[in-house]
Each structure stands twice: as structure tokens, then as C-alpha cells.
């Protein structure tokens, strides 16, 4: 923690809710909730009653009141303390025997004690208007703002209205940002005063405990910043050793740091009105005066009511603007989803929607990334950088939506970038499929009321002191975009929900097509295989005829035909396997995997006479597992045959094929490894496509179905497969199958 953070923490720990001090224009009593006996009192009562604090401690409060107030004092104090129906009028006898009418404000601390505060009534012009007159002003204010849908316009109207009925020199409407710093969005002031409109003020100007009190006390008056504060007697209440809870006390003295802050601003008197929306402090109405300015309780009560009503107006305007924007976005998402055809892939269609997606998110650019391929529109980073960003995002656990206006700081792959992509919305559809939306970097100027880094300090006596300068301070912000719309998260949710529905429908459609294809493949393969028997037998017999055996040309032609028919027979066998991929015979059983592998190796060796001397097999120790035997057999058979067919290099050397397993925290990982020709990186994903055989495959045997069949089997059985390979350094296929430990 640096020195400045330590000072801020020290400022935030000031006991502002329990200062033990009150403002001198009123009097505070702590009385027993049951007997109204005085337990604690402000030390200035001598001015009003002519008696010392010691003389009144333990006495019933009604004894200090004028006779006409005594008989109802207990009832009204108790009622006001619990219902907050304040103020009520009380008359006291001063030291000269004169009656003094006071506004009385009561609130309950707990079941034991009540705080009662008295403010002598000053018959001035403001009071002469009467409470009804002030509420009529609130009614007029509501009428004048009810048709406005701009928060800034409402704030400007509020500033004018509050200045009119409170009489302060300056009235400002603050709005707090998500990071809690404040911006002046409305202001009314006397001629010749420096305007603060549109200035920003750091969050540290209002510590956390002060914000909490603004939620309890909706209106706070500071009559005179330079007036002496008044202590309590006794200093410590016997039931409140941590200090008397004064969070709701209207006379509570302000923090010394805040008092100095106001002096530094040239302010003598203040009134603050809380603006609360959905239980949170949305902002403040801050009223400043250059001289002591007393505001009667009637005006403060009106201000409190006004703050509640105007908070509702501000919330209405924000909600209406948000709903309007969300409604437009909702229609945009719905129209996009309606244009998608479930019979076609998402990737091919979403590329055609990039322009609309930019409009939907108010983005400058948009990119769709699928299996490493980038389709982009508008102002986007280079494709290579987009691919790096997706690779980095895909490694995050869990993959989640990212919304930021500062990707250069938050996304490691974007560090050091400039221009495009400062703002980023990243939406995952699958591990290798992402939609990215970009905003370009936008330099911004923020005008602060003083340097925001100039916060609190410690003076020569060790006391905290606030910042002294409020001169305009311009901050240039770079490396960020303009903020994303406030409804961005909602649009993302709607889009992802809609696309999830599309993907489900698309998957069902493709499954239907696959089922038809598998049935068709089975019929064709069965018919072809049945027709192959006769020509295969005929060519085999022909090769045994002496005349053919003695004629080299005829024998080679017969051999070529026989080999071609054998390849075609293998192809139809694999097609039949493909058509039976969904057969229900997949019950799990305890399988001796190592024995199964040895049996497969023996079969393969017998089927390739003449090649045994160049191909060696090594079977590692593999534990028994509970798995579908026929599925595992198909998988291993195809992978081992694939290594035998595609593994050998053009210049013959011994090919080693290894079959084994690797322990992991989860299911057993099986592998088939060879030291052959290897696979290029660009082919890693494609080798699992049906009929893809790679470069130079025409010279090698194989149908191009085997690896596609393997992946299909694993997909259907909750497994997965991946390959690690470098050209000329062999290949390792690893796979995981739905399994349980064997016996």
C-alpha cells in the first residue's frame, strides 16, 4: 500500500457517524425511551436554559419545557422517534423566562434511548411561505420535468428549482459514475461565480462512510463552516462506549477534513440532498453559499421530499432511454435470428451479418473466428492478432464473455496495440468459435475540479487535510475506446440465447441428414460388396491359369484388377461400419485392452505379408477398463491401420508403431504412436474429415474414411481425439473414451 492509499484509508476510517460534536445553532438531548430522563446533552444548553449540563442530567425532559408542552411531550416524542413524523413544535422557557418555540426532531437509537434535537424557530421570509407553499413548489417541479426524457435536462431544471426555494448561491446536481467519481451535470449559480458544470470530482472526495450516511440522512445542513462545534456531556454515554450513534442526527457536526475541504472551496454554508435510485446513491444535489445560511426545517423537509420525487424522475428518464435502446437492440437481434437458415452452418451465415452486428453493438468493426479462419468487417486488428486474441481467450477458465473499453490493458495479446480494438466485446460460441466486436481507440479529455491525484495529506500537526486546489485540471485519456452501451450485456445474452436455439435446430437437422446418409451408405455398400464377390473370385482364378502366369503383362493386369477390387472391398467394409455407427450394441463391459491390442496387431500382421520386416509393433502395458468392446476395437483397429498405411516414409526404413496409455486425473488416455512421415500442422484439423487423405495420398492405400469414422465414434460416445505431429517426426493420436475403471 502506498502513502496516498494509506491516507485515503485513514480518511475513510474517520468516525463521522460518532463525532460526539454538534453544530451550535441547535441543542441535542439523549433521553430514556421509557422515562424521558436526560442521559446526555449538548454542552450549549446554558445559552437556552441558563443551567449547566450537570444540572439537567437525570431529570425528565418535560421539566425543561413550557407548561403547555409538558402534557403531550412524552407521547409526541415517542411517536416521532419511531415514525419519523418530524418536525413537531415544542416551546421551552429560556433563562430569562421567555418562551422560545423550537422545531423538535426525534429519532430512536434503539429500544433504550432516543435522540431529541431542538432548533429555535427563526421567523424569516422562508418560513412565512409555509410548508404547503413548499410542497406546491415540488408539485410544480414534477409537472415541469415529467415530460423530459433527458437526464441532463432534468438535472438543469432541478438546479434552477432548488436554488429558487433554498436561496443558496450555487446549486449543483452530481451524478456518480460506476467508479464512484462524480460529474456535475446540472448547475445554477449567482452571476460572477465560476461555473463547475461538466467538471469531474474524484471518488475520494466522498469517503465510503460518508456515502453510507447519505443513504440514511437524505438532507444534511451545515449552517456555518466556521462556527464552533459543541461537545456532549457526559463525553461518553454509558451504553455507547464506541461513541453516540449520530448517523441520523440533523445537528451532527461534519468531519474536520470535510469542513476544511469546504473552506478551501470558499464555501461557508451547505445543504446536500441525496438522490437515491434502486437503493443506491445515484448522486447528490449540493447547495453552496458564501455566507452562513440557515435553512428552516420546513425547507429541509421539502428538500427531502423533492429529492425522493426527483430521484424517481431521473430513474424514469434513465429507464425510458435504456428501454428504448434495448428495444431497438432486441428487434435487431430478432431480425438477425429470423434470417438464419437452420439448414445451413452458422459460420457461413454469420459472416453475412457482420455489418448488422456492428450496428447492433455500436461497434466500429466485427470479426467471426472459426477454427482459426477469420472473417472481418470494418475497423479490426490484423487477422493474425485476432487469431492470437481468440487463442488467449480460449484458454481462460471458464470461457466467458468479455466486455471492455480498455483491451490494450486487460487482454495480454493486445498490449502495445494502438488504434483498432481498444474496445472489445468477445463472445464465445465454442472453444475455437468466437464473435469479436471492436471499438477504435478514442482519446478523451476529462476536466476535473482540481487534480484528481491531489487527495488528502497530513499537516505539521499530524492532522488529515483535504486538497486545496479546485482549479480546472485537464486529463487526457488514451488507449481506451468510448464506453460500450449500458445494455451491451443484455444484447449479448439475447444473441447467445437465440444462437443457442439456432444451433440446437441446426444440429437436429444435420443429425437427420446424417441418419439418412448412414442408411444410404449401408444400402450402397451392401449392394456393392455383394457384387464384388464374383469378379474377385474370377480374377483370383485367372491368376492361377498357367497361360496367364507365364504372360507377365496379363499377370500384372490381373494383379492390378485384383488389388483394385480388394481396395474397393475394404472401402465397402468401412462404409458398412459407418452405416452401423449408431447401432445400440454399445454396452460397457470389463475389457482386457492389452489383450485386445495384441489380437488386432496379429490380424494386421497377417494381412500384410512381405511388409513385416519393415514394420514393428510395440504394445505397452494397459490396464483393464470398463468400456464398449466393439467401439474400442473399431477405434484401435482404424488408428493402427492408419499408422501402417500412412506412416512409412518414401525411403523405406523400419516403422515402429506403439500402442499404450497415459495416466491422467480423469479417464485413461490411450495412444497410437508411429515414427513415420508425420502430418503438417495445417492438416491437423482436416485429417478427421471424411475422404481427406493429405498430400501425396494417391500413392498410398486407404479410403479416407478411417479417421473420420474414429472421430464420429468418439463424438457419439462422449469421447474425443487429438493429434500431435511434426513432418518427418511421426505422429501420436491420443483419445479418451467414455469408460470406467476395470476389475
XYZ file of C-alpha atoms in Angstrom, residues 27-739:
713
model
C -29.446 21.616 21.036
C -29.256 17.831 21.370
C -30.630 15.592 24.126
C -30.305 11.851 24.600
C -33.268 10.703 26.701
C -34.523 7.405 28.047
C -37.105 5.997 25.653
C -39.253 4.915 28.616
C -38.919 7.725 31.199
C -37.636 10.644 29.059
C -34.911 11.223 31.664
C -31.957 13.097 30.180
C -28.907 10.820 29.746
C -26.650 13.037 27.640
C -26.903 16.636 26.419
C -25.036 19.144 24.254
C -22.949 21.486 26.363
C -24.524 24.658 24.908
C -27.828 24.307 26.832
C -26.651 27.029 29.190
C -27.368 29.545 26.398
C -31.009 28.492 26.216
C -31.967 27.242 29.671
C -29.498 29.046 31.895
C -28.463 25.834 33.602
C -25.366 23.675 33.265
C -25.370 20.201 31.693
C -24.709 18.612 35.112
C -27.905 20.152 36.448
C -30.149 18.504 33.839
C -28.610 15.016 33.655
C -31.103 12.556 35.179
C -34.036 14.992 35.061
C -37.154 14.329 32.968
C -37.021 16.361 29.774
C -40.591 17.749 30.191
C -39.341 19.693 33.245
C -37.429 21.974 30.858
C -40.441 22.690 28.679
C -43.027 25.423 28.898
C -46.103 24.177 30.715
C -48.289 23.925 27.608
C -45.800 21.499 26.010
C -45.277 19.252 29.023
C -48.516 17.289 28.938
C -48.069 15.974 25.392
C -44.237 15.906 25.191
C -43.832 12.233 26.071
C -46.413 10.985 23.600
C -45.266 13.111 20.682
C -41.561 12.393 21.217
C -42.155 8.635 21.299
C -44.389 8.750 18.219
C -41.947 10.896 16.232
C -38.957 8.769 17.297
C -40.407 5.642 15.714
C -42.443 7.058 12.818
C -40.094 9.897 11.830
C -43.017 12.335 11.604
C -40.793 15.366 12.104
C -40.670 18.181 12.980
C -43.116 18.882 15.748
C -43.335 22.113 17.711
C -42.104 22.409 21.299
C -41.975 25.520 23.499
C -39.277 25.968 26.139
C -38.580 28.614 28.771
C -35.222 30.326 28.352
C -33.046 31.635 31.179
C -34.856 34.992 31.093
C -38.260 33.341 31.473
C -39.222 33.939 27.858
C -40.874 31.269 25.732
C -38.905 30.041 22.750
C -40.617 27.987 20.060
C -38.443 25.254 18.579
C -38.663 22.733 15.797
C -38.174 19.371 17.505
C -36.785 16.351 15.646
C -36.736 12.945 17.326
C -35.404 9.571 16.252
C -34.833 6.315 18.056
C -31.330 4.942 18.593
C -32.646 1.642 19.961
C -35.255 0.441 22.450
C -33.395 2.161 25.295
C -32.593 5.668 24.055
C -33.961 8.422 21.832
C -32.214 11.469 20.374
C -34.190 14.723 20.516
C -32.881 17.813 18.716
C -34.211 21.361 19.103
C -33.771 24.169 16.597
C -35.138 27.601 17.660
C -37.560 28.828 15.023
C -36.460 31.935 13.097
C -39.442 33.796 11.616
C -37.932 34.790 8.314
C -39.248 35.126 4.799
C -38.638 31.457 4.030
C -40.769 30.304 6.958
C -43.544 32.718 6.078
C -44.173 30.761 2.894
C -45.420 27.813 4.959
C -44.992 24.066 4.413
C -47.896 23.902 1.961
C -46.219 26.505 -0.210
C -43.037 24.441 -0.447
C -44.890 21.247 -1.320
C -46.708 23.202 -4.019
C -43.275 24.044 -5.437
C -42.438 20.322 -5.528
C -45.687 19.663 -7.365
C -44.805 22.347 -9.908
C -41.327 20.852 -10.315
C -42.764 17.417 -11.005
C -45.037 18.836 -13.669
C -42.159 20.664 -15.377
C -39.909 17.581 -15.545
C -42.430 14.817 -16.206
C -42.240 15.329 -19.976
C -38.438 15.476 -20.124
C -36.587 12.336 -21.191
C -33.033 13.701 -20.913
C -31.281 13.213 -17.578
C -29.157 16.316 -18.216
C -32.227 18.456 -18.948
C -33.916 17.227 -15.764
C -30.748 17.980 -13.764
C -30.585 21.530 -15.146
C -34.226 22.117 -14.182
C -33.599 20.681 -10.717
C -30.671 23.032 -10.108
C -32.791 26.074 -11.006
C -35.704 24.957 -8.826
C -33.650 24.107 -5.732
C -31.772 27.395 -5.966
C -35.105 29.214 -6.074
C -36.653 27.665 -2.958
C -33.488 27.335 -0.825
C -31.806 30.639 -1.651
C -28.266 29.229 -1.995
C -25.670 30.950 -4.196
C -24.822 27.780 -6.119
C -26.744 24.541 -6.647
C -25.115 21.579 -8.419
C -26.528 18.203 -9.420
C -23.898 15.458 -9.214
C -24.152 12.092 -10.929
C -21.886 9.286 -9.701
C -20.178 7.048 -12.250
C -19.718 3.281 -11.726
C -16.224 4.022 -10.342
C -17.932 6.445 -7.869
C -16.332 9.640 -9.162
C -18.820 12.483 -9.581
C -19.702 14.710 -12.529
C -21.644 17.977 -12.323
C -24.475 17.555 -14.851
C -26.664 20.462 -13.728
C -25.850 23.839 -12.161
C -27.487 27.144 -11.201
C -25.383 29.951 -9.702
C -25.226 33.627 -8.933
C -23.745 35.949 -11.588
C -19.967 36.289 -11.453
C -19.351 32.878 -9.840
C -17.050 30.393 -11.580
C -19.133 27.606 -13.182
C -18.442 23.982 -12.224
C -20.773 22.445 -14.824
C -19.319 19.302 -16.503
C -16.407 19.155 -14.057
C -15.479 15.781 -12.592
C -14.582 15.152 -8.952
C -12.660 12.077 -7.721
C -14.399 9.392 -5.673
C -12.005 10.069 -2.787
C -13.730 13.432 -2.205
C -16.586 11.479 -0.586
C -15.297 8.564 1.554
C -17.288 5.343 1.775
C -18.664 6.012 5.263
C -19.939 9.417 4.109
C -21.754 7.787 1.185
C -23.370 5.374 3.633
C -24.658 8.286 5.734
C -26.153 9.953 2.660
C -28.399 6.885 2.390
C -29.611 7.394 5.985
C -29.856 11.184 6.110
C -31.427 12.349 2.868
C -30.806 16.024 3.708
C -27.796 17.499 5.536
C -27.370 21.149 6.533
C -24.137 22.839 7.528
C -25.135 26.266 8.798
C -21.696 27.831 9.267
C -18.413 26.170 8.389
C -16.512 28.454 10.804
C -18.889 28.207 13.775
C -17.536 26.473 16.877
C -18.775 22.927 17.346
C -20.365 21.861 20.615
C -19.466 18.770 22.619
C -21.667 16.390 24.625
C -21.965 15.870 28.378
C -21.002 13.410 29.574
C -18.445 12.918 26.807
C -19.179 9.193 26.690
C -22.646 7.752 27.024
C -22.567 4.761 29.379
C -24.357 2.467 26.913
C -22.383 3.557 23.822
C -18.657 3.211 24.605
C -17.772 3.466 20.889
C -19.480 6.850 20.694
C -23.071 8.030 20.447
C -24.605 6.842 17.123
C -25.412 10.130 15.389
C -25.879 8.959 11.809
C -29.464 10.281 11.706
C -28.900 13.388 13.837
C -29.599 16.602 11.901
C -27.212 18.601 14.131
C -24.317 16.147 13.779
C -21.081 18.026 13.144
C -19.247 17.355 9.914
C -15.799 15.818 9.613
C -12.922 18.292 10.175
C -11.487 17.164 6.823
C -14.752 17.973 5.056
C -15.035 21.335 6.824
C -11.561 22.267 5.599
C -12.453 20.976 2.121
C -15.373 23.438 2.049
C -13.183 26.285 3.306
C -10.733 25.520 0.510
C -13.624 25.896 -1.945
C -14.634 29.227 -0.409
C -17.920 27.773 0.879
C -19.425 28.874 4.207
C -22.761 27.008 4.274
C -24.025 23.866 2.535
C -27.128 21.792 2.037
C -26.932 18.339 0.442
C -29.896 16.346 -0.832
C -29.446 12.647 -1.599
C -30.601 11.216 -4.918
C -31.281 7.510 -4.446
C -32.237 5.101 -7.220
C -32.905 1.409 -6.536
C -31.438 1.692 -3.051
C -28.093 3.070 -4.277
C -26.685 6.592 -4.108
C -27.216 7.814 -7.686
C -25.984 11.352 -6.982
C -26.357 14.472 -4.865
C -27.847 17.935 -5.048
C -25.129 20.094 -3.475
C -26.012 23.655 -2.422
C -23.241 26.141 -1.543
C -23.398 29.612 -0.006
C -20.605 32.118 0.551
C -22.059 33.280 3.898
C -23.758 31.485 6.824
C -27.180 30.485 5.546
C -29.749 28.875 7.834
C -32.419 26.732 6.176
C -35.572 26.114 8.259
C -36.630 22.551 8.814
C -39.710 23.090 6.624
C -37.446 23.792 3.664
C -35.234 20.817 4.510
C -38.297 18.567 4.760
C -39.435 19.860 1.390
C -35.934 19.260 0.003
C -36.002 15.678 1.260
C -39.351 15.081 -0.418
C -38.090 16.849 -3.528
C -35.031 14.568 -3.635
C -37.229 11.469 -3.471
C -39.512 12.742 -6.234
C -36.674 13.867 -8.497
C -34.818 10.586 -7.953
C -37.895 8.888 -9.375
C -37.889 11.302 -12.330
C -34.217 10.632 -13.044
C -34.783 6.879 -12.757
C -37.755 7.184 -15.125
C -35.699 9.048 -17.723
C -32.794 6.606 -17.476
C -35.134 3.626 -17.630
C -37.012 5.053 -20.628
C -33.784 5.732 -22.541
C -32.449 2.311 -21.638
C -35.683 0.570 -22.658
C -35.723 2.473 -25.940
C -32.158 1.375 -26.714
C -32.785 -2.180 -25.511
C -35.982 -2.376 -27.569
C -34.115 -1.369 -30.723
C -31.373 -3.889 -29.957
C -33.954 -6.589 -29.213
C -35.575 -6.019 -32.603
C -32.158 -6.135 -34.255
C -31.324 -9.476 -32.627
C -34.738 -10.917 -33.514
C -34.383 -9.868 -37.165
C -30.896 -11.366 -37.363
C -32.083 -14.679 -35.923
C -35.039 -14.770 -38.307
C -32.660 -14.518 -41.267
C -30.658 -17.574 -40.188
C -31.460 -20.809 -42.021
C -31.176 -23.854 -39.748
C -30.282 -25.957 -42.784
C -27.007 -24.059 -43.208
C -23.990 -23.722 -40.940
C -23.755 -20.810 -38.530
C -20.323 -19.697 -39.721
C -21.329 -19.287 -43.342
C -24.338 -17.173 -42.389
C -22.931 -15.063 -39.562
C -20.240 -13.723 -41.887
C -23.013 -12.108 -43.916
C -24.362 -10.435 -40.762
C -21.181 -8.654 -39.653
C -22.401 -5.250 -40.845
C -25.652 -5.630 -38.902
C -23.778 -6.822 -35.811
C -21.647 -3.670 -35.880
C -24.803 -1.566 -35.884
C -26.365 -3.696 -33.159
C -23.426 -3.216 -30.771
C -22.469 0.286 -31.966
C -19.082 -1.187 -32.906
C -16.510 0.031 -35.436
C -15.518 -3.461 -36.541
C -16.538 -7.082 -36.206
C -14.772 -10.419 -36.723
C -16.017 -14.005 -36.719
C -13.371 -16.627 -35.987
C -13.965 -20.331 -36.602
C -11.235 -22.970 -36.469
C -8.566 -20.321 -36.999
C -10.237 -18.725 -40.027
C -11.026 -15.009 -39.623
C -13.845 -13.161 -41.391
C -13.790 -9.438 -40.617
C -15.632 -6.237 -41.403
C -14.810 -2.638 -40.545
C -12.026 -1.371 -38.292
C -10.462 -4.542 -36.882
C -6.930 -5.533 -35.854
C -4.890 -7.669 -38.266
C -6.145 -11.246 -38.727
C -3.028 -12.665 -37.066
C -3.641 -10.583 -33.936
C -7.330 -11.526 -33.911
C -6.296 -15.196 -34.007
C -3.880 -14.656 -31.099
C -6.597 -12.925 -29.075
C -9.002 -15.831 -29.630
C -6.313 -18.347 -28.678
C -5.700 -16.459 -25.436
C -9.391 -16.086 -24.626
C -9.987 -19.793 -25.293
C -7.500 -20.697 -22.558
C -9.440 -18.814 -19.910
C -11.387 -20.961 -17.476
C -14.240 -20.787 -17.883
C -14.608 -19.247 -21.309
C -16.801 -16.232 -20.770
C -17.988 -13.080 -22.449
C -15.580 -10.164 -22.169
C -16.750 -6.545 -22.409
C -14.076 -3.866 -22.049
C -13.217 -0.398 -23.288
C -9.539 -0.973 -22.414
C -8.452 -4.199 -24.110
C -4.906 -2.859 -24.504
C -4.641 -3.156 -20.714
C -6.891 -6.153 -19.976
C -6.108 -8.552 -22.842
C -2.436 -9.667 -22.850
C -2.366 -10.255 -26.608
C -3.498 -6.650 -27.228
C -0.841 -4.972 -25.072
C 1.173 -2.443 -27.035
C -1.502 -2.087 -29.709
C -2.878 1.240 -30.884
C -5.939 2.221 -32.879
C -8.328 -0.591 -33.692
C -9.584 -2.844 -30.952
C -9.226 -0.670 -27.844
C -12.825 -1.579 -27.077
C -13.613 -5.293 -27.248
C -16.665 -7.487 -26.829
C -15.688 -11.163 -27.127
C -18.463 -13.762 -27.320
C -17.597 -17.497 -27.303
C -19.781 -19.943 -29.236
C -17.353 -22.866 -28.919
C -13.698 -23.327 -27.981
C -12.492 -22.288 -31.441
C -15.502 -20.199 -32.495
C -15.766 -16.578 -31.361
C -17.512 -13.379 -32.328
C -15.409 -10.276 -31.642
C -16.647 -6.692 -31.813
C -14.232 -3.771 -31.762
C -14.252 -0.066 -30.983
C -11.335 2.087 -32.088
C -9.177 3.975 -29.625
C -10.683 7.363 -28.772
C -8.616 9.967 -26.942
C -10.769 11.770 -24.391
C -10.376 14.910 -22.313
C -11.806 14.880 -18.782
C -11.974 18.191 -16.931
C -11.582 17.731 -13.182
C -12.282 20.210 -10.413
C -8.646 20.072 -9.350
C -6.008 17.396 -9.899
C -7.719 14.045 -9.064
C -4.420 12.675 -7.772
C -4.271 15.525 -5.216
C -6.311 13.897 -2.460
C -5.607 14.034 1.262
C -2.417 14.922 3.104
C -1.110 15.248 6.659
C -0.254 18.668 8.086
C 2.546 19.525 10.510
C 0.385 18.525 13.478
C -0.390 15.088 12.046
C -3.956 16.016 11.092
C -5.522 14.999 7.790
C -6.050 17.887 5.374
C -8.054 17.803 2.125
C -6.845 19.029 -1.238
C -6.677 22.802 -1.506
C -6.885 23.398 -5.265
C -10.095 23.203 -7.284
C -8.755 24.858 -10.424
C -9.757 23.107 -13.623
C -7.362 20.266 -14.351
C -7.438 18.617 -17.774
C -6.674 14.919 -18.059
C -6.025 13.325 -21.447
C -7.074 9.677 -21.546
C -5.699 7.456 -24.329
C -5.574 3.750 -25.006
C -9.310 3.359 -24.463
C -12.422 3.427 -26.591
C -15.674 5.164 -25.857
C -17.745 3.064 -23.422
C -19.950 0.302 -24.777
C -23.700 0.960 -24.471
C -25.038 0.207 -20.989
C -27.307 -2.501 -22.421
C -24.439 -4.406 -24.091
C -24.590 -7.304 -21.607
C -28.315 -7.684 -22.255
C -27.801 -7.722 -26.041
C -25.063 -10.340 -25.644
C -27.375 -12.535 -23.548
C -30.197 -12.282 -26.105
C -27.860 -13.023 -29.008
C -26.267 -16.030 -27.290
C -29.662 -17.375 -26.236
C -31.041 -17.023 -29.758
C -27.984 -18.593 -31.375
C -28.125 -21.478 -28.900
C -31.642 -22.176 -30.139
C -30.429 -21.969 -33.738
C -27.557 -24.384 -33.050
C -29.947 -26.893 -31.469
C -32.227 -26.729 -34.522
C -29.235 -26.917 -36.876
C -27.863 -29.938 -35.007
C -31.196 -31.744 -35.233
C -31.365 -31.043 -38.950
C -27.813 -32.319 -39.509
C -28.467 -35.389 -37.383
C -31.429 -36.159 -39.602
C -29.263 -35.789 -42.701
C -26.548 -37.971 -41.158
C -29.064 -40.669 -40.344
C -30.309 -40.655 -43.929
C -26.731 -40.673 -45.222
C -25.772 -43.577 -42.980
C -28.771 -45.588 -44.140
C -27.983 -44.790 -47.769
C -24.299 -45.685 -47.274
C -25.282 -49.022 -45.769
C -27.561 -49.914 -48.680
C -24.979 -48.936 -51.312
C -22.100 -50.668 -49.514
C -24.111 -53.864 -49.100
C -25.054 -53.934 -52.782
C -21.524 -53.177 -53.972
C -19.945 -55.759 -51.674
C -22.321 -58.461 -52.872
C -21.429 -57.639 -56.479
C -17.677 -57.754 -55.792
C -17.567 -61.411 -54.897
C -17.823 -62.767 -58.458
C -15.146 -60.583 -60.145
C -12.832 -61.050 -57.186
C -13.073 -64.837 -57.423
C -12.755 -64.704 -61.216
C -9.550 -62.666 -61.109
C -8.101 -64.906 -58.403
C -8.783 -67.988 -60.563
C -7.452 -66.227 -63.657
C -4.154 -65.525 -61.926
C -3.767 -69.270 -61.298
C -4.137 -70.171 -65.001
C -0.766 -71.254 -66.394
C -1.112 -69.212 -69.556
C -1.690 -66.050 -67.533
C 1.083 -66.784 -65.048
C 3.541 -67.241 -67.917
C 2.469 -63.970 -69.592
C 3.904 -61.174 -67.471
C 1.664 -58.480 -68.942
C -1.525 -60.462 -68.401
C -0.474 -61.429 -64.892
C 0.252 -57.786 -63.926
C -3.110 -56.670 -65.338
C -4.899 -59.379 -63.362
C -2.963 -58.386 -60.239
C -3.876 -54.700 -60.687
C -7.525 -55.633 -61.076
C -7.413 -57.909 -58.045
C -5.754 -55.198 -55.891
C -8.317 -52.638 -57.022
C -11.160 -54.951 -56.118
C -9.548 -55.619 -52.728
C -9.336 -51.854 -52.062
C -12.944 -51.436 -53.137
C -13.919 -54.270 -50.809
C -12.134 -52.543 -47.902
C -13.947 -49.325 -48.774
C -17.355 -51.007 -48.720
C -16.495 -52.667 -45.399
C -15.736 -49.257 -43.904
C -18.919 -47.862 -45.423
C -20.870 -50.634 -43.712
C -19.148 -49.796 -40.427
C -20.061 -46.143 -40.970
C -23.706 -47.063 -41.545
C -23.762 -49.055 -38.294
C -22.243 -46.292 -36.198
C -25.487 -45.798 -34.295
C -26.118 -49.485 -33.576
C -27.244 -49.912 -29.954
C -24.673 -52.633 -29.211
C -22.500 -50.393 -27.028
C -22.966 -51.812 -23.549
C -19.905 -51.391 -21.352
C -18.028 -54.450 -20.176
C -14.744 -55.217 -18.491
C -12.172 -55.306 -21.317
C -8.599 -56.605 -21.342
C -7.361 -53.752 -23.532
C -3.801 -55.050 -23.783
C -5.037 -58.457 -24.966
C -7.393 -56.780 -27.445
C -4.483 -54.780 -28.902
C -2.281 -57.883 -29.273
C -5.097 -59.609 -31.172
C -5.536 -56.636 -33.521
C -1.777 -56.427 -34.167
C -1.665 -60.132 -35.029
C -4.534 -59.739 -37.511
C -2.895 -56.733 -39.158
C 0.480 -58.517 -39.438
C -1.193 -61.489 -41.136
C -2.939 -59.167 -43.610
C 0.308 -57.583 -44.876
C 2.681 -60.400 -45.900
C 6.042 -59.186 -47.106
C 5.925 -55.960 -45.055
C 6.539 -57.488 -41.631
C 10.281 -56.970 -41.888
C 9.786 -53.166 -42.170
C 7.048 -52.643 -39.551
C 7.399 -53.405 -35.867
C 4.737 -53.137 -33.163
C 5.267 -52.372 -29.500
C 2.367 -52.830 -27.088
C 2.831 -51.130 -23.714
C 1.148 -52.220 -20.511
C -2.511 -51.131 -20.486
C -4.894 -51.715 -17.545
C -8.331 -53.245 -17.875
C -11.179 -50.761 -18.214
C -14.941 -50.970 -18.400
C -15.839 -49.792 -21.893
C -17.783 -50.702 -25.029
C -15.668 -53.508 -26.533
C -16.839 -53.133 -30.136
C -16.361 -49.339 -30.078
C -12.839 -49.649 -28.639
C -11.992 -52.353 -31.196
C -13.112 -50.146 -34.084
C -11.115 -47.199 -32.748
C -7.864 -49.079 -32.209
C -8.156 -51.020 -35.473
C -8.602 -47.866 -37.542
C -5.804 -45.968 -35.786
C -3.293 -48.841 -36.045
C -4.145 -49.446 -39.730
C -3.839 -45.696 -40.356
C -0.308 -45.761 -38.908
C 0.627 -48.770 -41.057
C -0.780 -47.264 -44.279
C 0.266 -43.617 -43.906
C 3.233 -43.882 -41.570
C 6.052 -45.236 -43.805
C 8.236 -42.638 -45.494
C 9.071 -42.651 -49.174
C 12.514 -44.084 -48.434
C 11.790 -47.313 -46.579
C 13.072 -47.774 -43.074
C 11.748 -49.642 -40.092
C 8.398 -48.199 -38.924
C 7.675 -48.532 -35.222
C 4.023 -48.421 -34.153
C 3.436 -48.128 -30.390
C 0.128 -48.632 -28.604
C -0.232 -47.701 -24.949
C -1.834 -45.435 -22.393
C -1.118 -42.415 -20.212
C -2.406 -41.865 -16.708
C -4.409 -38.683 -16.066
C -6.606 -37.198 -13.350
C -9.646 -38.176 -15.397
C -10.312 -41.044 -17.814
C -7.474 -43.170 -19.188
C -5.808 -41.647 -22.271
C -4.971 -44.242 -24.959
C -2.496 -43.536 -27.756
C -1.242 -44.911 -31.061
C 2.190 -43.542 -32.000
C 4.429 -44.021 -35.022
C 7.830 -42.682 -36.072
C 6.842 -42.195 -39.691
C 6.296 -39.326 -42.116
C 4.230 -37.170 -39.747
C 1.474 -34.687 -40.548
C 1.758 -30.989 -41.413
C 0.207 -28.559 -38.925
C -2.328 -27.224 -41.431
C -3.661 -30.772 -41.872
C -4.159 -31.494 -38.154
C -7.809 -30.452 -38.179
C -8.660 -31.747 -41.678
C -7.405 -35.312 -41.283
C -10.577 -36.125 -39.341
C -12.769 -35.076 -42.286
C -14.224 -37.871 -44.379
C -12.244 -38.641 -47.558
C -9.393 -36.264 -46.738
C -6.151 -38.161 -47.278
C -3.493 -35.443 -47.232
C -0.788 -34.540 -49.733
C 0.672 -37.393 -51.757
C -2.023 -39.818 -50.610
C -2.718 -41.044 -54.142
C 0.431 -43.169 -53.893
C -0.770 -44.821 -50.692
C -3.567 -47.203 -49.852
C -6.562 -46.211 -47.749
C -10.073 -44.940 -48.311
C -10.061 -41.637 -46.414
C -12.870 -42.809 -44.139
C -10.976 -44.288 -41.183
C -10.104 -41.194 -39.138
C -13.458 -39.570 -39.861
C -15.089 -42.764 -38.626
C -12.930 -42.660 -35.474
C -13.952 -39.115 -34.603
C -17.603 -39.891 -35.335
C -17.481 -42.875 -32.983
C -15.885 -40.813 -30.225
C -18.375 -37.961 -30.671
C -21.236 -40.407 -30.298
C -19.713 -41.997 -27.218
C -18.741 -38.888 -25.276
C -15.035 -39.074 -26.085
C -12.521 -37.012 -28.014
C -9.362 -37.416 -30.096
C -6.429 -35.173 -30.920
C -3.149 -35.486 -32.801
C 0.377 -34.262 -32.134
C 2.690 -34.430 -35.106
C 5.540 -32.722 -36.947
C 6.506 -33.654 -40.528
C 9.192 -36.387 -40.649
C 8.944 -36.911 -36.879
C 5.999 -39.252 -36.640
C 2.501 -38.788 -35.251
C 0.756 -39.537 -31.955
C -3.013 -39.948 -31.829
C -4.461 -39.730 -28.332
C -8.074 -40.416 -27.469
C -10.376 -40.630 -24.465
C -13.424 -42.873 -24.475
C -16.353 -42.936 -22.072
C -15.084 -45.506 -19.572
